[in-house]
Tab-separated table of C-alpha atoms in Angstrom:
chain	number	residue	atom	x	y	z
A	11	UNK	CA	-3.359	4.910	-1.337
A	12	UNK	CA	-5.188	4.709	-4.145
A	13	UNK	CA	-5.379	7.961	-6.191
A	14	UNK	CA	-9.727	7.835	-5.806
A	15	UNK	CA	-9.441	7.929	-2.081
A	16	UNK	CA	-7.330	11.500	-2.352
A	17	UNK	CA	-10.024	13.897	-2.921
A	18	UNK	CA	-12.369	11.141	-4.820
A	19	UNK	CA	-9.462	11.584	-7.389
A	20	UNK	CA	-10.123	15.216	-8.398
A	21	UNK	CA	-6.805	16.733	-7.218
A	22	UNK	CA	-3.813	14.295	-9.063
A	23	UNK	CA	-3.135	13.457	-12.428
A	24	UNK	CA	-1.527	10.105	-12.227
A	25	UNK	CA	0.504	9.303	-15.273
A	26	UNK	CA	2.379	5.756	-14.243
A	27	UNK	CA	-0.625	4.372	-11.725
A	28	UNK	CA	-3.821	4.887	-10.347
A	29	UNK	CA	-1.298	4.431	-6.953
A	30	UNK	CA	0.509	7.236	-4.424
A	31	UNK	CA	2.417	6.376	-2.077
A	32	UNK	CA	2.118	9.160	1.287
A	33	UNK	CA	1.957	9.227	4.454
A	34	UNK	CA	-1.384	9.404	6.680
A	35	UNK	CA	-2.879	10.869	9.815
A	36	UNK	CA	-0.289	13.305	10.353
A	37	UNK	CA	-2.403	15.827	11.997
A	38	UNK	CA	-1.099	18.232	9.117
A	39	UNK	CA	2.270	18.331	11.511
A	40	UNK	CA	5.906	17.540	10.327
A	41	UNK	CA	6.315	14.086	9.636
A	42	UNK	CA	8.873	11.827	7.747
A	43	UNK	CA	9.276	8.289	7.011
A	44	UNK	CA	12.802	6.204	5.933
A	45	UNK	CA	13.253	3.572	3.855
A	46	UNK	CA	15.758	1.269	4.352
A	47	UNK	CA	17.166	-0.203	1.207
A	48	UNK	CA	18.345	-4.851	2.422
A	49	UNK	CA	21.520	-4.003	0.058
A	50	UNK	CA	23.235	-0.625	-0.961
A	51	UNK	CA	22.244	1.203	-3.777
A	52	UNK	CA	23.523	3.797	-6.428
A	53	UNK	CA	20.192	5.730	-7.139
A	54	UNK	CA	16.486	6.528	-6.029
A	55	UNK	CA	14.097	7.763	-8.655
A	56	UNK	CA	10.952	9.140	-7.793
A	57	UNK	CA	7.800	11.032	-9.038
A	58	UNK	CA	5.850	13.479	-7.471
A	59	UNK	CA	2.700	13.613	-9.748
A	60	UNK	CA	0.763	16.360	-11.659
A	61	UNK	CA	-1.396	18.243	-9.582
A	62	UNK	CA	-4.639	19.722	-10.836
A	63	UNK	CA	-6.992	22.773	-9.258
A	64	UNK	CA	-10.250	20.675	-8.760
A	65	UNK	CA	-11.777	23.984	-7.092
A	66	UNK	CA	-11.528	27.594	-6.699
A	67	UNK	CA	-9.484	27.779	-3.629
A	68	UNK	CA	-6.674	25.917	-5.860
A	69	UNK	CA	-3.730	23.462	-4.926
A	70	UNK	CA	-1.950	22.979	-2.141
A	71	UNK	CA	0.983	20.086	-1.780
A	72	UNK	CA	3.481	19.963	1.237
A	73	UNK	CA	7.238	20.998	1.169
A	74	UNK	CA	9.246	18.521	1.879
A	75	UNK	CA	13.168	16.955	1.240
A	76	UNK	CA	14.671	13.850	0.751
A	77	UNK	CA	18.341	12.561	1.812
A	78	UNK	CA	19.537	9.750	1.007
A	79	UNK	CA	22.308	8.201	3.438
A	80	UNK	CA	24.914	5.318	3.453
A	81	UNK	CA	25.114	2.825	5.910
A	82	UNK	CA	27.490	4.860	8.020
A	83	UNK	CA	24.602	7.275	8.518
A	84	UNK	CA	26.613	9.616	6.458
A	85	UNK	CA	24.401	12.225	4.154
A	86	UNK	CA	25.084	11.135	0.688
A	87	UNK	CA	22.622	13.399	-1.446
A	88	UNK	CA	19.200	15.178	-0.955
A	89	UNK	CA	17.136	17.516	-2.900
A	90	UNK	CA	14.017	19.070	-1.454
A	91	UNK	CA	10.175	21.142	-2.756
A	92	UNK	CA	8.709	23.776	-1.220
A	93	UNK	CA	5.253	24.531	-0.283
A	94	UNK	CA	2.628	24.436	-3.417
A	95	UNK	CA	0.196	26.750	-3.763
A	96	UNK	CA	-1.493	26.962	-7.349
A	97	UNK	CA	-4.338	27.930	-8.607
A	98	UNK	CA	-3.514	26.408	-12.427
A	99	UNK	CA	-1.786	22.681	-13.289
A	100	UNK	CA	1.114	21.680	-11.658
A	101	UNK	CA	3.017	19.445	-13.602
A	102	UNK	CA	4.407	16.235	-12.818
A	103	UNK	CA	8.458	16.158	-11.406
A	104	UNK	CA	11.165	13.914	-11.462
A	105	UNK	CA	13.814	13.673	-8.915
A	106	UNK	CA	16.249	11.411	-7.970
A	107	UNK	CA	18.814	11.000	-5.553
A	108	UNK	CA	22.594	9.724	-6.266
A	109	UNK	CA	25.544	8.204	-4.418
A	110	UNK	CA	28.554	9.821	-5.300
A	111	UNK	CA	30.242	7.154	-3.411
A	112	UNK	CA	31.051	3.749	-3.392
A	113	UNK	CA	29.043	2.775	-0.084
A	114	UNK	CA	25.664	3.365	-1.531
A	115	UNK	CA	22.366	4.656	-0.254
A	116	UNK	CA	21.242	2.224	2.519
A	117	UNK	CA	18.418	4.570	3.716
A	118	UNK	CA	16.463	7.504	2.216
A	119	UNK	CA	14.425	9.402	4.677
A	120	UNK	CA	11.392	11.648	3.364
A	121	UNK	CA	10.070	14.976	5.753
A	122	UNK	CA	7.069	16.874	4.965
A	123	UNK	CA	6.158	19.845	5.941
A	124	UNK	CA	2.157	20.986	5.048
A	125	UNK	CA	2.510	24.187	7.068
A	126	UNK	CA	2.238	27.839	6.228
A	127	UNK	CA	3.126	30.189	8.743
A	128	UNK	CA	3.083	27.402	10.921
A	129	UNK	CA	-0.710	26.111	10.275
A	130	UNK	CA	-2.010	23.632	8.878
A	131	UNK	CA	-2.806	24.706	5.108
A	132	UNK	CA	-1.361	21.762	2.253
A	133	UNK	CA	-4.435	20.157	0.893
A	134	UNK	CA	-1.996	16.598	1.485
A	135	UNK	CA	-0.324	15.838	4.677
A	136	UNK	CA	2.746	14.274	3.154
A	137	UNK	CA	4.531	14.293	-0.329
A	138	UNK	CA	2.539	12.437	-2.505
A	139	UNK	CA	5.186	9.621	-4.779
A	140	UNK	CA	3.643	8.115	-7.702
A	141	UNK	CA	6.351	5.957	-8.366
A	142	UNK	CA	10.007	5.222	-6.835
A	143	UNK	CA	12.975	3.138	-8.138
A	144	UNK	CA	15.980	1.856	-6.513
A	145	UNK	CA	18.714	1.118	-9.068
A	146	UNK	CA	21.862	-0.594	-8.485
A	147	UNK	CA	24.644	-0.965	-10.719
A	148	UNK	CA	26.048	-4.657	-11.888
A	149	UNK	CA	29.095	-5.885	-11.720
């Protein structure tokens, strides 16, 4: 989605794109999405971009975790963010998942989570990404 279309662009501070990639009509439930990567790989970058207080009732972004798993279905790495709630800048964060093996990641599977309490409350339904990269080491 294009960064305009998420709160007419008064709620991210995009530093790589005008471009986030999330995930839509969620009903502000759980919800995940995988990637699957056509060959294995040794890394996954991504960027979860600044946020900004547009209003008074502040931020809100989703908590949410990322594994990353070899073809084998075997958990390789994952790293997770909890619930936002800020009423100031939240600054841009880089995270990136590794395989400490030889296998690689074959899939990376994203959850979100924009509940508090167990309502609805993150302004977003999903993490927002601003960018991702797949790396692979040559031989």
């Amino acid at each position: 989605v294009n960064n305009r279309a998420l709160y007419q662009g008064n709620a991210v501070k995009p530093t790589i794109s005008q471009n986030i990639m999330t995930q839509s009509n969620t009903n502000n439930e759980l919800s995940s999405f995988t990637l699957r990567f056509s060959e294995p790989i040794d890394s996954v970058r991504f960027v979860r971009p600044a946020l900004f207080p547009a209003t008074s009732s502040g931020i809100t972004h989703p908590g949410w975790s990322a594994r990353a798993f070899d073809a084998d279905d075997r958990e390789l790495s994952s790293l997770s963010e909890g619930l936002i709630r800020s009423f100031s800048d939240v600054p841009a964060r880089v995270y990136e998942l590794i395989a400490p093996s030889l296998k690689g990641i074959s899939t990376v599977r994203f959850e979100s989570d924009p509940r508090w309490d167990g309502k609805p409350f993150a302004a977003f339904s999903a993490v927002l990404i601003e960018d991702i990269t797949a790396s692979r080491r040559r031989d």
